[in-house]
XYZ file of C-alpha atoms in Angstrom:
348
model
C -0.049 29.631 16.673
C 1.350 26.208 15.768
C 3.972 26.267 18.517
C 6.707 26.450 15.872
C 8.069 29.959 16.413
C 11.570 30.279 14.971
C 10.982 27.466 12.477
C 12.903 27.802 9.221
C 12.382 26.217 5.828
C 15.219 25.239 3.515
C 14.412 24.726 -0.156
C 16.636 22.720 -2.487
C 16.792 23.684 -6.177
C 18.383 22.535 -9.424
C 21.056 25.125 -10.246
C 21.509 23.683 -13.750
C 17.848 24.494 -14.403
C 18.000 28.078 -13.154
C 17.626 27.577 -9.420
C 19.672 29.591 -6.914
C 20.878 26.636 -4.796
C 19.548 26.283 -1.247
C 17.029 28.946 -0.247
C 16.473 29.723 3.442
C 13.024 31.047 4.389
C 11.287 32.119 7.554
C 7.967 30.437 8.359
C 5.119 32.579 9.654
C 3.965 30.934 12.920
C 0.262 31.562 12.221
C -0.160 31.258 8.443
C 2.801 29.080 7.469
C 3.776 31.607 4.783
C 7.382 31.479 3.589
C 9.666 34.514 3.176
C 13.201 34.309 1.769
C 15.938 35.211 4.293
C 19.080 33.868 2.598
C 20.600 31.700 -0.127
C 23.463 29.217 -0.365
C 24.989 29.090 -3.848
C 28.102 26.958 -3.265
C 26.701 23.503 -4.127
C 25.525 22.533 -7.634
C 22.094 20.911 -7.872
C 21.296 20.495 -4.142
C 18.100 18.689 -5.064
C 17.357 16.971 -1.757
C 17.960 17.994 1.858
C 18.111 16.248 5.234
C 18.662 17.374 8.803
C 20.769 16.095 11.677
C 22.341 17.267 14.905
C 25.925 17.681 16.030
C 27.578 18.702 19.272
C 27.015 22.312 18.212
C 23.360 22.071 17.208
C 21.270 21.465 14.075
C 22.963 20.544 10.794
C 21.624 20.743 7.240
C 22.782 18.235 4.621
C 22.276 18.180 0.862
C 23.151 15.997 -2.084
C 24.803 17.413 -5.164
C 22.848 15.531 -7.824
C 25.518 15.549 -10.520
C 27.456 12.907 -12.435
C 30.296 13.563 -9.957
C 28.086 13.115 -6.939
C 28.794 14.814 -3.641
C 27.226 15.758 -0.310
C 27.638 18.891 1.787
C 26.895 19.861 5.379
C 25.989 23.210 6.937
C 25.854 24.366 10.526
C 22.448 26.055 10.846
C 22.626 26.955 14.528
C 23.169 30.604 13.516
C 21.099 33.008 11.405
C 22.547 31.711 8.097
C 23.962 28.321 7.051
C 27.717 27.956 7.595
C 29.502 25.401 5.367
C 31.143 22.483 7.171
C 34.040 22.272 4.742
C 33.921 21.662 1.008
C 31.444 19.220 -0.575
C 32.573 15.607 -0.131
C 32.559 13.314 -3.215
C 30.410 10.211 -2.835
C 32.241 8.328 -5.567
C 28.859 7.624 -7.157
C 26.710 9.246 -9.816
C 23.633 11.400 -9.299
C 22.842 11.035 -5.581
C 19.180 11.928 -5.424
C 18.204 11.368 -1.781
C 19.849 11.140 1.640
C 19.175 10.433 5.304
C 21.057 10.424 8.602
C 21.436 7.115 10.483
C 23.702 6.230 13.434
C 26.042 9.214 12.933
C 26.360 8.418 9.240
C 24.996 10.058 6.111
C 23.441 7.608 3.637
C 22.712 8.502 0.005
C 20.649 6.889 -2.747
C 22.649 7.144 -5.980
C 20.298 7.112 -8.945
C 22.900 7.153 -11.710
C 25.146 4.413 -10.362
C 22.379 2.336 -8.771
C 23.999 2.243 -5.357
C 23.714 3.313 -1.731
C 26.680 5.135 -0.178
C 27.509 5.579 3.524
C 29.612 8.508 4.777
C 30.620 8.829 8.455
C 29.932 12.127 10.217
C 32.483 13.905 12.428
C 31.430 15.140 15.873
C 30.706 18.599 14.436
C 28.534 17.060 11.696
C 31.067 17.298 8.871
C 30.693 14.486 6.274
C 33.811 12.354 5.829
C 34.962 10.086 2.996
C 32.656 7.129 2.209
C 32.970 4.047 4.410
C 30.724 1.737 2.382
C 29.067 1.475 -1.040
C 26.375 -1.119 -1.677
C 25.759 -1.753 -5.387
C 22.280 -2.802 -6.451
C 21.757 -5.432 -9.122
C 18.958 -6.105 -11.600
C 16.736 -4.383 -14.150
C 13.101 -3.992 -15.159
C 10.919 -4.252 -18.275
C 10.900 -0.525 -19.105
C 13.949 -0.354 -21.384
C 14.155 3.428 -21.237
C 14.041 3.771 -17.453
C 14.899 0.316 -16.069
C 17.898 -1.006 -18.012
C 19.937 -0.866 -14.784
C 19.458 -0.261 -11.051
C 18.403 3.261 -10.036
C 18.298 3.789 -6.272
C 15.913 6.704 -5.785
C 15.342 6.969 -2.041
C 16.985 5.831 1.163
C 15.087 6.067 4.451
C 15.627 5.003 8.054
C 12.767 2.952 9.478
C 10.926 4.402 12.535
C 12.696 2.030 14.935
C 16.059 3.357 13.767
C 17.282 -0.195 13.168
C 17.077 -0.534 9.395
C 17.876 1.436 6.237
C 15.501 0.906 3.308
C 16.436 1.789 -0.277
C 13.832 2.154 -3.000
C 15.093 1.191 -6.471
C 13.144 2.414 -9.501
C 15.235 0.402 -11.956
C 14.802 -3.018 -10.341
C 11.211 -2.760 -9.027
C 12.335 -3.490 -5.498
C 12.850 -2.193 -1.972
C 15.981 -3.365 -0.152
C 16.200 -3.604 3.637
C 19.745 -3.148 4.958
C 21.545 -3.053 8.271
C 24.142 -0.403 9.062
C 26.982 -1.188 11.453
C 27.427 2.062 13.432
C 30.999 1.145 14.321
C 32.364 0.378 10.860
C 29.893 2.238 8.646
C 29.351 -0.934 6.600
C 25.959 -1.445 4.962
C 24.756 -5.022 4.510
C 21.780 -6.349 2.566
C 19.230 -8.071 4.822
C 16.083 -8.595 2.715
C 14.469 -7.591 -0.585
C 10.815 -6.917 -1.405
C 9.942 -7.254 -5.092
C 7.163 -5.255 -6.728
C 5.243 -5.980 -9.954
C 7.487 -5.526 -13.005
C 7.357 -1.998 -14.384
C 6.182 -0.368 -11.141
C 9.247 1.850 -10.987
C 9.038 2.563 -7.227
C 10.268 6.046 -6.327
C 9.622 6.793 -2.637
C 8.062 5.156 0.392
C 6.639 6.570 3.604
C 5.775 4.873 6.900
C 2.450 4.955 8.695
C 2.776 6.844 12.024
C 2.021 3.580 13.851
C 5.085 2.101 12.070
C 3.480 -1.227 11.113
C 2.755 -0.281 7.499
C 4.556 1.524 4.692
C 3.342 2.918 1.374
C 5.433 2.692 -1.801
C 4.659 5.164 -4.593
C 5.240 3.931 -8.138
C 6.576 6.418 -10.671
C 6.186 4.282 -13.802
C 2.906 2.657 -12.721
C 0.823 5.283 -10.866
C 0.073 3.139 -7.848
C 0.434 3.087 -4.096
C 1.534 -0.316 -2.801
C 0.466 -0.948 0.794
C 3.073 -2.949 2.692
C 3.220 -4.605 6.108
C 6.385 -3.764 8.017
C 7.902 -6.047 10.652
C 10.630 -3.988 12.322
C 11.748 -6.854 14.565
C 12.461 -9.099 11.592
C 13.364 -6.325 9.147
C 10.854 -7.597 6.599
C 8.631 -5.550 4.254
C 5.879 -7.353 2.328
C 3.144 -6.098 -0.050
C -0.429 -6.329 1.232
C -2.458 -4.413 -1.351
C -2.468 -1.805 -4.066
C -4.368 1.363 -4.906
C -4.345 2.899 -8.384
C -4.097 6.676 -8.459
C -5.999 6.804 -11.763
C -8.431 3.879 -11.929
C -10.023 5.222 -15.123
C -6.785 6.445 -16.736
C -5.177 9.842 -16.347
C -5.478 10.781 -20.017
C -1.884 12.073 -20.029
C 1.477 10.507 -19.104
C 1.999 10.806 -15.356
C 4.940 10.381 -13.007
C 3.968 10.298 -9.318
C 6.779 11.655 -7.164
C 6.246 11.955 -3.407
C 3.946 10.396 -0.769
C 3.144 11.935 2.633
C 1.026 10.478 5.473
C -0.882 12.603 7.995
C 0.217 12.402 11.651
C -3.100 10.777 12.614
C -2.715 8.099 9.922
C -6.027 8.928 8.236
C -4.796 10.462 4.974
C -2.086 9.937 2.395
C -1.150 12.565 -0.189
C 0.783 11.867 -3.384
C 2.231 14.450 -5.764
C 1.583 13.598 -9.413
C 3.630 15.144 -12.197
C 1.916 15.274 -15.577
C -1.505 16.089 -14.157
C 0.147 18.633 -11.812
C -2.012 17.424 -8.980
C -2.042 16.114 -5.434
C -3.931 12.855 -5.028
C -5.803 12.583 -1.721
C -6.168 9.049 -0.366
C -8.057 7.854 2.711
C -6.651 5.206 5.062
C -8.728 3.015 7.322
C -7.978 2.434 11.013
C -5.710 -0.511 10.265
C -3.658 1.468 7.758
C -4.069 -1.326 5.231
C -7.138 -0.248 3.239
C -6.374 2.715 0.955
C -8.966 4.535 -1.131
C -8.522 7.352 -3.629
C -10.800 10.129 -2.375
C -10.129 13.077 -4.676
C -7.429 15.129 -6.380
C -6.551 18.841 -6.279
C -4.207 21.110 -8.229
C -0.633 21.328 -6.910
C -0.708 25.094 -7.522
C 2.008 24.962 -10.191
C 3.709 22.600 -12.635
C 5.626 19.365 -12.059
C 5.393 18.822 -8.280
C 8.678 17.086 -7.476
C 8.159 16.776 -3.737
C 5.654 17.205 -0.909
C 6.501 18.157 2.677
C 4.271 18.296 5.740
C 4.586 21.212 8.177
C 5.680 19.971 11.644
C 2.238 20.906 12.983
C 0.591 18.572 10.469
C -1.752 21.383 9.441
C -0.115 22.405 6.154
C 1.290 20.753 3.071
C 4.009 22.266 0.857
C 4.538 21.353 -2.815
C 7.879 22.033 -4.517
C 6.791 22.715 -8.100
C 9.908 22.372 -10.218
C 8.782 23.568 -13.664
C 6.696 26.545 -12.532
C 9.424 27.508 -10.054
C 7.493 27.885 -6.824
C 6.691 26.384 -3.454
C 2.933 26.382 -2.893
C 1.404 25.660 0.507
C -1.998 24.338 1.469
C -4.066 24.370 4.638
C -5.307 20.995 5.875
C -8.326 20.096 7.993
C -10.033 16.888 9.096
C -11.256 16.183 5.538
C -7.673 15.825 4.305
C -8.427 17.937 1.225
C -5.647 20.561 0.744
C -6.784 24.194 0.304
C -4.306 26.505 -1.419
C -3.099 29.239 0.956
C -0.099 30.859 -0.764
C 3.112 30.441 -2.735
C 6.721 31.599 -2.949
C 8.714 31.950 -6.163
C 11.707 29.592 -6.089
C 13.113 28.676 -9.526
C 13.555 24.921 -10.110
C 12.371 24.069 -6.586
C 12.806 20.380 -5.754
C 12.503 19.819 -1.985
C 11.427 21.579 1.227
C 12.839 20.784 4.674
C 11.818 22.323 8.005
C 14.421 22.860 10.729
């Protein structure tokens, strides 16, 4: 047993691409296998999910990644998700990622190149936006970087800062969030090489390093993180395909093991999971090997709370495939669940 009895998985899907919405699944405590137990169909394109807590218990949040962007909340303290009111408009286009910080919901808005803050009521219900921070800039890729495209927003491990990763401007912005007013303020910016197209970042479990995955340049940028100063700075780079992939690739999601020894990156195009080794400092990164993602177009990777399994949301093949992990860090395929247009997996 992993000590995770009663654990549930929620799977976000693109409804405009044939997905059912948000799928709820039970998680087998020994094998990690997923089994569908319910579906939420009320929100269009709930492509990314996040969790929080209210006075009543756990809450599930999702973006509605549409041109008329919105977020929605669900009370998941019972057997099935219960909507916390109607979806709330963000006033921004194509929110693609979200996180909870200081009793606020924060979204990364890909289409409008912004970050939006929405206060949360005591029962977890999202309220109207309190702050919108517009990004500025562009990059050399005229097709993908003609304007800002905020792709991810994440709270740093100290809980002090909100970082937004912008694919369009080749940058990561560090912001402060005033918990009283819900105002987001720019604190610092880390620039990346032009054309990197950063998509997501993940922190080392020791919290002194972060790893930024490039979507347009298939690289992992190693960064030093100073939480006291709120400063992120590049310290090195590892190419996912040092000899060329042979096909166009779009890396999508990085995950770091709880012991800080391995980093996994989903790679669309080669339909693979790159396995990278980290040294004891967290600063030296080496590409060790690559394995099949078990499907096509892996949009996201999620680690099981035990750290012993990895789940790939394979959008084009319409499945969630899971892998067993051991001390080598090499994922071994263990099973899959059919979920059309799967985009993200969250454990609650």
